[in-house]
Amino acid sequence: MRKKLVCILALQVLVVLCVQAQMDSLVLQEVEIYGIPHAKYAVGQKVVEVDSAILQQYQNANLGDLISAVSPVYIKSYGSNMAATISFRGTGASHTGVFWNGLNINSLTLGQTDFSLLPVFSADEINVQYGASSTLYGSDAIGGTIHLSSSPDWNEGTALYLNQGYGSYNTHTTRAALNFSKAKIQLNTKAYYTSSDNDFEYQLPSTKQSFNQNNARYSYYGLTQDVNIRLTSNKYISINGWYNSNERELQPVIGNFSDNTQQRDENLRLTAAYHHNAKYGNMVARTGFINDYQLYDKASEIRSRQYINQLQWDKSFKRIAIRSGVNWKHIKAKADNYDSKKTEDRTDGFVLIEYDLNKIQLTTNIRKTFVTGYSTPLVPSLGIDYKVHKHIKLTGKLSRNYRVPTLNDRYWDPGGNPLIRPELSYNIEGGLGSNFGHFTMNVNYYKMWVTDWIVWVPVSGYSTPLNVKRVNSEGVELMAKWKQAIGKLKMNIQGGYSYNIAMDIDVNQQLPYTPKHNVNANLFVKYKHWNMISSIRYVGQRQTLGSTMLKGYVLSDLEIGRSVGNSKNQLHITVAAKNILNENYQTLLNRAMPGRNYQINLIYQLKNQ
Amino acid sequence: MKLIKHLFILFTVLLLSFSCESDNNGPSFSNNVLIINEGNFLSAEGSISGYNSNTKTSEQGLYESVNGFAPATTIQALVKHNENLILIGNNPDKVELLSTSLEFKASILSGFTTPYSFAAVGNKGYVTNWGTFNAATYGYDNSSIVVIDLVNFTILKTIPWDNQPQHVLASNNKIFVSNVNSNSISILDPETDEISGSIDTPFGPDKMELDKNGKMWVICTSGALLKIDINSNAIEATIDNVSTLGFNEKMVMSSAKDKIYYLSYTADFTGTLVFEMDINATTAPTEPIISGTAFYGLGINDQNILFIGDHNNYQGNGTVFMYDLSGNSLGEFESGIVPNGFIFR
C-alpha cells in the first residue's frame, strides 16, 4: 500500500515538473477569489452554497441553526444557543472541518467547533461541501466541510446596512455593516451584538408544571473587518479579521433549578493573503493568527494560539490545472489540566491536479501532514465528474482521510495519551446531478469506513483516549431545487432528504444521536415589495447514549417582509415566527428547546454606489 | 406546477412514513429484579431496568414505559420504603415517590443539593446532600441532611452539615451518617433531629450495613472495615488493609447477613474485583472471588446470587453479570447506563 502511495506521489511530482517546463507562453490572468479555497479541485463532490435569501433570514441566528435548516446534518445542542456540535453523514463532532477564509477554525483543544459561537452575520458567503476531503483541507475533513468566507463587494461607493431586531425572551439584536470601495481598495466592516434572557417556557414531563428556563441567558458581540486591495490586475492583497466574544450561562438539564454554571469564549482570527498571478503561475501566500480563549465557570481556563503560514502555487493549462502548496501551523496551548504549556508544529504538503477532458474532469490529489511527535497518514484522493448529457453529470470520488488527535487527547492531565494515533477513514461516493436551468436535482451515495476512532475510556481510575471505535457510515442524499419567475412573482423552492446508517460495528448499533432520516425544505417567494421565506425540516428519531429513543420532530420557521424605498434608500421590515408548530423537541436528551417564538426586524440599507 | 405537486406529495409521504417508526409494547410487570441505572454524569439519563430471573429476560427503560416520561435525572439511589420506592436523583436534584411498580406519585423538586442516599424512620425520611460543587476546590460547599415528610411528601427541615454526608442508616432509633470526607460517623436523634453523638473512624467512612447480629459494618475509602455496636456506638473490630474503590464504595451482605461483599480496583487500576469477607474474619481477604473490567454496582438476592453491574466504560448501556457465591458465572444481561444497584422483589 505504502509503495503504491509513494508511486502516486512521484507521479504527481512528475506531472508538476513536466508542466513547469512548458509554461512561458501563457498569458497573465486576473486573480480570482473563490468562496471555498480549493473549489476547482473538489471534483466528484457536492458543494452547496447557502442561498442568499436564506442567509438573510438567518442573519440573527448562529451557524448551527442555519446549517441544520438547509442541510441534512444533525446539530446536537445543549440547549437554546448553547454549545452545539455537528454530525455530518453520521460522523462525530470533530469530523467536520470548519473553515473561515481558508483557515481551519476547529478548536485545537477539543477538536471540534461549537456552532453556537459562530454568528451567521459574520460571513458573506457560506458553502457546505459534502463528504470527505482531507486531501484538500487536511485534518477533520471526514464527514464534510463548512466554509465561511468574506466576499468583497467591489461596487464603487458606500453601502450601509443597519438591522435592529427584537424578539421573544427579551432578545435584542443589532447588526451593522459598512462597505466602501473606491478604485483599487475595498473595505468592509461589520459589527454585531445580541443579548437574550432566553427564559423560554418548558414543561416538566413528570409533574406537568411549566417553568421558565433558568440559567440560560446569553450575550455576544463581535466585529469583522475586511480589506481588499487590487495592487494591479494580477496582484491582490486581502486582509480579514474577526473578533467574537460570547458570554453565557450554561442551560442545565430540565428540572435543574439551581445550576449557575457560566462560560465565556473569546476568539480572534486574523488572516492576510497576497495573490500574485504571474507568468510562472498563480501564487498565494497567506498568513494567519487564531487566538481561542475559554473560561469555564470563572475557574477553568483553556487558551490556544495558532500561527499559520500557507504558500500555494497553481497553474492552469489547456487540459490540466495544478496546485501545490505547503501549510505550516505553529500551535501554543495552555490549559489548567495540562502540566505545562504545549507547543506543536503541523506542516502539510499537498499536490492537487485536475485534468480537463471536455466531458470528463478528473482530479488526483495527495496530501501529507507532519505533526510534532508522530506521523499521520499520507492521503490520496481520486475524483471524477462526467458530463454524460447536456443536462446530466455523474460524479465519483475515492479518498483516504484522517483526523489528528486533539491537544486534550494527548496532553490532558490525567489521562492524556501521547501515543494516540490519528483517526483514519476511507470514503467512496458517487452521484448523479441534473441541471435543467430552472430545475436542478442530484442524488448522492456515500460509504465510509472510519477506524481508530478515538474514545475516552476509563482504564486506571481516570479516563484515557484510545483508538478503539470502528464505524461504517453509509447513506443516500437527495436534493432538488426549482426556480421560477412569473412577472413580478419570483419563486424558489428547494428540498433535500437524506438517509444515513452509521453503525458502530463493534456493538452493531446505529451511533447515538444520529438520525437515519432527515428532510428539509425551503420556500422563498417574492412579489413586488413583499417577500416570504419559509423553511421546514424533519429530523427522524435517534437513540441517546442509552436505550431512550428521542422522537422525530418537525421544525418550521416563517418570515414575511416588506420593503419600502428606492434602490438607494431602502427600509425593510420583517416579522418572523420560529418553531411555528410549537414542537416540543430535544436535540440532546433533557435539554429543553424553545417553543413558538417571534422576532421583528427593522432593516435600513443605504446604497451610495 | 405539476412538479411542485409531485415533490410535495413525495415529501409528505416521506414524512408520514418516518413519523410512525417504532411502537412501544409497554412494560411487563413480571420482573423480579430492578436495576438502578445511574446514567452518565451530567446527562440526566438515569433509568430503571427490569430482569425476570425465570424467563431470563431483561427490559430497559421501565420507569419511562410505566409513566410515559423518563426519570430525567442521575439516579443515585432507589430505596424501598413501606409500599413505595423513594428515588434520589441529582442533576437535577430531586426526590420522587414511586409505587413499587414504578408509577410516579409525587416529587420534591427543590431544597436538595446533590442528594446521595436515603433512610427512613417511620414517616420521616433522611436524605444526605453533598452540597454545591465548588470548581475551585473540587469539593462541596453547604452540605446538609434534609428531613422529609413521607406522607405529604414535603421537606420538614434542612440540617446544615459540616462534612460531606455520604450514606445514612436508620436503626435502633438512631440515624447514622457517614462523613465521607472526614474521620467520623455522626449520629442523629430522629425525635429531635439533633446530633446526639459521633463515632471516630479511619478516613472516609462510606457504605454501612447491618449483619445478622445487628452489628453495623462500615467500609472506609481509606481501606478499612469497621464493626460497630449500635447500642454503645463502640467500634468492636477494625479490619485494615482492605482494598477498596476509594470513592463511592459498594458493599452488600449475603442473604443470611453473615458475609460481606465489596468492590475494589485491581492493584494497577485496570480492572475491578469483588471480595468476600466473613463477619468473623480478623484480617482482610487478599484473593478476590470475581474479577471484571468495570464493575460499578453490587447486589445479592435472597438465593445468594450476586448481581454485578458493569458500566462498560461509560459507552452506552451497561451489563449485569450474575455469579454464585463461589464465583461461578450464572449468566449476564444488558442494563441501562451505569448500573449502580439492585432491588430484589
CSV table of N, CA and C in Angstrom, one decimal, chain B residues 61-183:
chain,number,residue,atom,x,y,z
B,61,GLY,N,-35.6,0.7,30.4
B,61,GLY,CA,-36.5,1.9,30.5
B,61,GLY,C,-37.9,1.6,31.1
B,62,LEU,N,-37.9,0.9,32.2
B,62,LEU,CA,-39.2,0.5,32.8
B,62,LEU,C,-39.9,1.7,33.3
B,63,TYR,N,-39.2,2.6,34.0
B,63,TYR,CA,-39.8,3.8,34.5
B,63,TYR,C,-40.5,4.6,33.4
B,64,GLU,N,-39.8,4.7,32.3
B,64,GLU,CA,-40.3,5.5,31.2
B,64,GLU,C,-41.5,4.8,30.6
B,65,SER,N,-41.5,3.5,30.4
B,65,SER,CA,-42.7,2.9,29.8
B,65,SER,C,-43.9,2.9,30.8
B,66,VAL,N,-43.6,2.9,32.1
B,66,VAL,CA,-44.8,3.0,33.0
B,66,VAL,C,-45.4,4.4,33.0
B,67,ASN,N,-44.5,5.4,33.0
B,67,ASN,CA,-45.0,6.8,33.2
B,67,ASN,C,-45.2,7.6,31.9
B,68,GLY,N,-44.5,7.2,30.9
B,68,GLY,CA,-44.6,8.0,29.6
B,68,GLY,C,-43.5,9.1,29.6
B,69,PHE,N,-42.7,9.2,30.7
B,69,PHE,CA,-41.6,10.1,30.7
B,69,PHE,C,-40.5,9.5,31.4
B,70,ALA,N,-39.3,9.9,31.2
B,70,ALA,CA,-38.1,9.3,31.8
B,70,ALA,C,-37.8,10.0,33.2
B,71,PRO,N,-37.0,9.3,34.0
B,71,PRO,CA,-36.7,10.0,35.3
B,71,PRO,C,-36.0,11.3,35.1
B,72,ALA,N,-35.3,11.5,34.0
B,72,ALA,CA,-34.6,12.8,33.7
B,72,ALA,C,-33.8,13.2,34.9
B,73,THR,N,-33.0,12.4,35.4
B,73,THR,CA,-32.0,12.7,36.5
B,73,THR,C,-31.0,11.7,36.5
B,74,THR,N,-29.9,11.9,37.3
B,74,THR,CA,-28.9,10.9,37.6
B,74,THR,C,-29.3,10.2,38.8
B,75,ILE,N,-29.7,8.9,38.7
B,75,ILE,CA,-30.3,8.2,39.9
B,75,ILE,C,-29.2,7.7,40.8
B,76,GLN,N,-29.2,8.3,42.0
B,76,GLN,CA,-28.2,7.9,43.0
B,76,GLN,C,-28.7,6.7,43.8
B,77,ALA,N,-30.0,6.7,44.1
B,77,ALA,CA,-30.5,5.6,44.9
B,77,ALA,C,-32.0,5.4,44.6
B,78,LEU,N,-32.4,4.2,44.8
B,78,LEU,CA,-33.8,3.8,44.7
B,78,LEU,C,-34.0,2.9,45.9
B,79,VAL,N,-34.8,3.4,46.9
B,79,VAL,CA,-34.9,2.6,48.2
B,79,VAL,C,-36.4,2.3,48.4
B,80,LYS,N,-36.5,1.0,48.9
B,80,LYS,CA,-37.9,0.5,49.2
B,80,LYS,C,-38.3,1.1,50.6
B,81,HIS,N,-39.5,1.7,50.6
B,81,HIS,CA,-40.0,2.2,51.9
B,81,HIS,C,-41.5,1.9,52.0
B,82,ASN,N,-41.9,1.0,52.9
B,82,ASN,CA,-43.2,0.5,53.0
B,82,ASN,C,-43.7,0.0,51.6
B,83,GLU,N,-44.8,0.5,51.1
B,83,GLU,CA,-45.2,0.0,49.8
B,83,GLU,C,-44.8,0.9,48.7
B,84,ASN,N,-43.8,1.7,48.9
B,84,ASN,CA,-43.3,2.7,47.9
B,84,ASN,C,-41.8,2.5,47.7
B,85,LEU,N,-41.4,3.3,46.6
B,85,LEU,CA,-40.0,3.4,46.4
B,85,LEU,C,-39.7,4.9,46.4
B,86,ILE,N,-38.5,5.2,47.0
B,86,ILE,CA,-38.0,6.6,47.0
B,86,ILE,C,-36.9,6.7,46.1
B,87,LEU,N,-37.0,7.6,45.1
B,87,LEU,CA,-35.9,7.8,44.1
B,87,LEU,C,-35.1,9.0,44.5
B,88,ILE,N,-33.8,8.9,44.6
B,88,ILE,CA,-33.0,10.0,44.9
B,88,ILE,C,-32.2,10.3,43.6
B,89,GLY,N,-32.3,11.5,43.1
B,89,GLY,CA,-31.6,11.9,41.9
B,89,GLY,C,-30.8,13.2,42.1
B,90,ASN,N,-29.7,13.3,41.4
B,90,ASN,CA,-29.0,14.6,41.3
B,90,ASN,C,-28.8,15.0,39.9
B,91,ASN,N,-28.7,16.3,39.7
B,91,ASN,CA,-28.6,17.0,38.4
B,91,ASN,C,-29.7,16.5,37.5
B,92,PRO,N,-30.9,16.9,37.6
B,92,PRO,CA,-31.5,17.8,38.6
B,92,PRO,C,-31.6,17.1,39.9
B,93,ASP,N,-31.4,17.9,41.0
B,93,ASP,CA,-31.6,17.4,42.3
B,93,ASP,C,-33.0,17.2,42.7
B,94,LYS,N,-33.5,16.0,42.9
B,94,LYS,CA,-34.9,15.8,43.3
B,94,LYS,C,-35.1,14.5,44.0
B,95,VAL,N,-36.2,14.4,44.7
B,95,VAL,CA,-36.6,13.1,45.3
B,95,VAL,C,-38.0,12.8,44.9
B,96,GLU,N,-38.2,11.6,44.4
B,96,GLU,CA,-39.5,11.2,43.9
B,96,GLU,C,-40.1,10.0,44.7
B,97,LEU,N,-41.4,10.0,44.8
B,97,LEU,CA,-42.1,8.9,45.4
B,97,LEU,C,-42.8,8.1,44.3
B,98,LEU,N,-42.4,6.8,44.3
B,98,LEU,CA,-43.0,5.9,43.3
B,98,LEU,C,-43.6,4.8,43.9
B,99,SER,N,-44.6,4.2,43.2
B,99,SER,CA,-45.2,2.9,43.7
B,99,SER,C,-44.1,1.8,43.4
B,100,THR,N,-44.3,0.6,44.0
B,100,THR,CA,-43.4,-0.4,43.8
B,100,THR,C,-43.4,-0.9,42.3
B,101,SER,N,-44.5,-0.5,41.6
B,101,SER,CA,-44.5,-0.8,40.2
B,101,SER,C,-44.1,0.4,39.4
B,102,LEU,N,-43.3,1.3,40.0
B,102,LEU,CA,-42.7,2.5,39.4
B,102,LEU,C,-43.6,3.6,38.9
B,103,GLU,N,-44.8,3.6,39.3
B,103,GLU,CA,-45.7,4.7,39.0
B,103,GLU,C,-45.3,5.9,39.7
B,104,PHE,N,-45.2,7.0,39.0
B,104,PHE,CA,-44.8,8.3,39.6
B,104,PHE,C,-46.0,8.8,40.5
B,105,LYS,N,-45.7,9.1,41.8
B,105,LYS,CA,-46.7,9.6,42.6
B,105,LYS,C,-46.5,11.1,43.0
B,106,ALA,N,-45.3,11.4,43.4
B,106,ALA,CA,-45.0,12.8,43.8
B,106,ALA,C,-43.6,13.1,43.7
B,107,SER,N,-43.2,14.4,43.7
B,107,SER,CA,-41.8,14.7,43.7
B,107,SER,C,-41.5,16.0,44.5
B,108,ILE,N,-40.3,16.1,45.0
B,108,ILE,CA,-39.9,17.4,45.6
B,108,ILE,C,-38.8,17.8,44.7
B,109,LEU,N,-39.0,19.0,44.1
B,109,LEU,CA,-38.0,19.4,43.1
B,109,LEU,C,-37.0,20.5,43.5
B,110,SER,N,-37.2,21.0,44.7
B,110,SER,CA,-36.1,21.9,45.2
B,110,SER,C,-35.9,21.7,46.7
B,111,GLY,N,-34.7,22.2,47.1
B,111,GLY,CA,-34.4,22.0,48.5
B,111,GLY,C,-33.2,21.0,48.7
B,112,PHE,N,-32.9,20.3,47.6
B,112,PHE,CA,-31.8,19.3,47.7
B,112,PHE,C,-30.6,19.9,47.0
B,113,THR,N,-29.4,19.5,47.5
B,113,THR,CA,-28.2,19.9,46.8
B,113,THR,C,-27.3,18.6,46.6
B,114,THR,N,-27.2,18.1,45.5
B,114,THR,CA,-26.5,16.8,45.2
B,114,THR,C,-26.9,15.7,46.2
B,115,PRO,N,-28.2,15.4,46.3
B,115,PRO,CA,-28.6,14.3,47.2
B,115,PRO,C,-28.0,13.0,46.8
B,116,TYR,N,-27.6,12.2,47.9
B,116,TYR,CA,-26.9,10.9,47.6
B,116,TYR,C,-27.6,9.7,48.1
B,117,SER,N,-28.1,9.7,49.4
B,117,SER,CA,-28.7,8.4,49.9
B,117,SER,C,-29.9,8.8,50.8
B,118,PHE,N,-30.6,7.7,51.1
B,118,PHE,CA,-31.8,7.9,51.9
B,118,PHE,C,-32.0,6.8,52.9
B,119,ALA,N,-32.6,7.1,54.0
B,119,ALA,CA,-33.1,6.1,55.0
B,119,ALA,C,-34.3,6.7,55.7
B,120,ALA,N,-35.2,5.9,56.3
B,120,ALA,CA,-36.4,6.4,56.9
B,120,ALA,C,-36.6,5.8,58.3
B,121,VAL,N,-37.2,6.6,59.2
B,121,VAL,CA,-37.7,6.2,60.5
B,121,VAL,C,-39.1,6.6,60.5
B,122,GLY,N,-40.0,5.6,60.5
B,122,GLY,CA,-41.4,5.9,60.5
B,122,GLY,C,-41.8,6.6,59.2
B,123,ASN,N,-42.4,7.8,59.3
B,123,ASN,CA,-42.7,8.6,58.2
B,123,ASN,C,-41.8,9.7,57.9
B,124,LYS,N,-40.6,9.7,58.5
B,124,LYS,CA,-39.6,10.7,58.3
B,124,LYS,C,-38.5,10.1,57.5
B,125,GLY,N,-38.1,10.8,56.4
B,125,GLY,CA,-37.0,10.3,55.6
B,125,GLY,C,-35.8,11.3,55.7
B,126,TYR,N,-34.7,10.7,55.7
B,126,TYR,CA,-33.4,11.4,55.8
B,126,TYR,C,-32.6,11.3,54.5
B,127,VAL,N,-32.3,12.5,53.9
B,127,VAL,CA,-31.6,12.5,52.6
B,127,VAL,C,-30.3,13.2,52.8
B,128,THR,N,-29.2,12.5,52.5
B,128,THR,CA,-27.9,13.2,52.6
B,128,THR,C,-27.7,14.0,51.4
B,129,ASN,N,-27.1,15.2,51.5
B,129,ASN,CA,-26.9,16.1,50.4
B,129,ASN,C,-25.4,16.5,50.5
B,130,TRP,N,-24.7,16.2,49.4
B,130,TRP,CA,-23.3,16.6,49.3
B,130,TRP,C,-23.1,18.1,49.4
B,131,GLY,N,-24.0,18.8,48.8
B,131,GLY,CA,-23.8,20.3,48.7
B,131,GLY,C,-23.6,20.7,47.3
B,132,THR,N,-23.2,22.0,47.2
B,132,THR,CA,-22.9,22.5,45.8
B,132,THR,C,-21.4,22.3,45.5
B,133,PHE,N,-21.2,21.9,44.3
B,133,PHE,CA,-19.8,21.7,43.8
B,133,PHE,C,-19.1,23.0,43.7
B,134,ASN,N,-17.9,23.0,44.2
B,134,ASN,CA,-17.0,24.1,44.1
B,134,ASN,C,-15.9,23.8,43.1
B,135,ALA,N,-15.9,24.4,41.9
B,135,ALA,CA,-15.0,24.1,40.8
B,135,ALA,C,-13.6,24.5,41.2
B,136,ALA,N,-13.4,25.4,42.1
B,136,ALA,CA,-12.1,25.9,42.5
B,136,ALA,C,-11.4,24.9,43.5
B,137,THR,N,-12.2,24.3,44.4
B,137,THR,CA,-11.6,23.4,45.4
B,137,THR,C,-11.9,22.0,45.1
B,138,TYR,N,-12.7,21.7,44.1
B,138,TYR,CA,-13.1,20.3,43.7
B,138,TYR,C,-13.8,19.7,44.9
B,139,GLY,N,-14.3,20.5,45.8
B,139,GLY,CA,-15.1,19.9,47.0
B,139,GLY,C,-16.5,20.4,46.9
B,140,TYR,N,-17.2,20.1,48.0
B,140,TYR,CA,-18.6,20.5,48.1
B,140,TYR,C,-18.9,21.5,49.2
B,141,ASP,N,-19.6,22.5,49.0
B,141,ASP,CA,-20.0,23.5,50.0
B,141,ASP,C,-21.4,23.4,50.4
B,142,ASN,N,-21.7,23.8,51.6
B,142,ASN,CA,-23.1,23.8,52.1
B,142,ASN,C,-23.8,22.5,52.0
B,143,SER,N,-23.1,21.5,52.6
B,143,SER,CA,-23.7,20.1,52.7
B,143,SER,C,-24.9,20.2,53.7
B,144,SER,N,-25.7,19.2,53.6
B,144,SER,CA,-26.9,19.2,54.5
B,144,SER,C,-27.5,17.8,54.6
B,145,ILE,N,-28.3,17.6,55.7
B,145,ILE,CA,-29.2,16.5,55.7
B,145,ILE,C,-30.6,17.1,55.6
B,146,VAL,N,-31.4,16.6,54.7
B,146,VAL,CA,-32.7,17.1,54.5
B,146,VAL,C,-33.7,16.1,55.0
B,147,VAL,N,-34.6,16.5,55.9
B,147,VAL,CA,-35.6,15.6,56.5
B,147,VAL,C,-36.9,15.8,55.8
B,148,ILE,N,-37.5,14.7,55.3
B,148,ILE,CA,-38.7,14.9,54.5
B,148,ILE,C,-39.9,14.1,55.2
B,149,ASP,N,-41.1,14.7,55.0
B,149,ASP,CA,-42.3,14.0,55.5
B,149,ASP,C,-42.8,13.1,54.4
B,150,LEU,N,-42.8,11.8,54.7
B,150,LEU,CA,-43.0,10.8,53.6
B,150,LEU,C,-44.5,10.6,53.4
B,151,VAL,N,-45.4,11.3,54.2
B,151,VAL,CA,-46.8,11.2,53.9
B,151,VAL,C,-47.2,12.3,53.0
B,152,ASN,N,-46.9,13.5,53.3
B,152,ASN,CA,-47.3,14.7,52.5
B,152,ASN,C,-46.2,14.9,51.4
B,153,PHE,N,-45.1,14.2,51.5
B,153,PHE,CA,-44.0,14.4,50.6
B,153,PHE,C,-43.6,15.9,50.5
B,154,THR,N,-43.2,16.4,51.6
B,154,THR,CA,-42.7,17.8,51.7
B,154,THR,C,-41.4,17.8,52.6
B,155,ILE,N,-40.7,18.8,52.4
B,155,ILE,CA,-39.5,19.0,53.3
B,155,ILE,C,-39.9,19.5,54.7
B,156,LEU,N,-39.4,18.8,55.7
B,156,LEU,CA,-39.7,19.2,57.1
B,156,LEU,C,-38.6,20.2,57.5
B,157,LYS,N,-37.4,19.8,57.4
B,157,LYS,CA,-36.3,20.7,57.7
B,157,LYS,C,-35.0,20.4,57.0
B,158,THR,N,-34.1,21.3,57.0
B,158,THR,CA,-32.8,21.1,56.4
B,158,THR,C,-31.7,21.3,57.5
B,159,ILE,N,-31.0,20.3,57.8
B,159,ILE,CA,-30.0,20.4,58.8
B,159,ILE,C,-28.6,20.6,58.2
B,160,PRO,N,-28.0,21.8,58.4
B,160,PRO,CA,-26.7,22.1,57.8
B,160,PRO,C,-25.7,21.1,58.3
B,161,TRP,N,-24.8,20.7,57.5
B,161,TRP,CA,-23.9,19.6,57.9
B,161,TRP,C,-22.4,20.1,57.6
B,162,ASP,N,-21.6,19.9,58.6
B,162,ASP,CA,-20.2,20.4,58.4
B,162,ASP,C,-19.4,19.6,57.4
B,163,ASN,N,-19.6,18.3,57.3
B,163,ASN,CA,-18.9,17.4,56.4
B,163,ASN,C,-19.7,17.0,55.2
B,164,GLN,N,-19.1,16.2,54.4
B,164,GLN,CA,-19.9,15.7,53.2
B,164,GLN,C,-20.6,14.4,53.6
B,165,PRO,N,-21.9,14.4,53.8
B,165,PRO,CA,-22.6,13.2,54.3
B,165,PRO,C,-22.8,12.3,53.1
B,166,GLN,N,-22.4,11.0,53.3
B,166,GLN,CA,-22.5,10.0,52.2
B,166,GLN,C,-23.7,9.1,52.4
B,167,HIS,N,-23.5,8.1,53.2
B,167,HIS,CA,-24.6,7.2,53.4
B,167,HIS,C,-25.3,7.5,54.7
B,168,VAL,N,-26.6,6.9,54.8
B,168,VAL,CA,-27.3,7.1,56.0
B,168,VAL,C,-28.0,5.8,56.3
B,169,LEU,N,-28.0,5.4,57.6
B,169,LEU,CA,-28.6,4.1,58.0
B,169,LEU,C,-29.4,4.4,59.3
B,170,ALA,N,-30.6,3.9,59.2
B,170,ALA,CA,-31.5,4.1,60.4
B,170,ALA,C,-31.7,2.7,61.1
B,171,SER,N,-31.4,2.7,62.4
B,171,SER,CA,-31.5,1.5,63.2
B,171,SER,C,-31.5,1.9,64.7
B,172,ASN,N,-32.2,1.1,65.5
B,172,ASN,CA,-32.1,1.3,66.9
B,172,ASN,C,-32.5,2.7,67.3
B,173,ASN,N,-33.5,3.3,66.6
B,173,ASN,CA,-33.9,4.7,66.8
B,173,ASN,C,-32.8,5.7,66.7
B,174,LYS,N,-31.8,5.4,65.8
B,174,LYS,CA,-30.7,6.3,65.6
B,174,LYS,C,-30.5,6.4,64.1
B,175,ILE,N,-30.0,7.6,63.7
B,175,ILE,CA,-29.7,7.8,62.3
B,175,ILE,C,-28.2,7.9,62.2
B,176,PHE,N,-27.5,7.0,61.5
B,176,PHE,CA,-26.1,7.1,61.4
B,176,PHE,C,-25.8,7.7,60.0
B,177,VAL,N,-24.9,8.7,60.1
B,177,VAL,CA,-24.5,9.4,58.8
B,177,VAL,C,-23.0,9.3,58.7
B,178,SER,N,-22.5,8.7,57.6
B,178,SER,CA,-21.1,8.6,57.4
B,178,SER,C,-20.6,9.8,56.7
B,179,ASN,N,-19.6,10.5,57.3
B,179,ASN,CA,-19.0,11.7,56.7
B,179,ASN,C,-17.8,11.3,55.9
B,180,VAL,N,-18.0,11.2,54.6
B,180,VAL,CA,-17.0,10.5,53.7
B,180,VAL,C,-15.7,11.4,53.5
B,181,ASN,N,-15.8,12.7,53.8
B,181,ASN,CA,-14.6,13.5,53.6
B,181,ASN,C,-13.9,13.7,54.9
B,182,SER,N,-14.2,12.9,55.9
B,182,SER,CA,-13.6,13.1,57.2
B,182,SER,C,-13.4,11.8,58.0
B,183,ASN,N,-13.3,11.9,59.3
B,183,ASN,CA,-13.0,10.7,60.1
B,183,ASN,C,-14.0,10.4,61.1
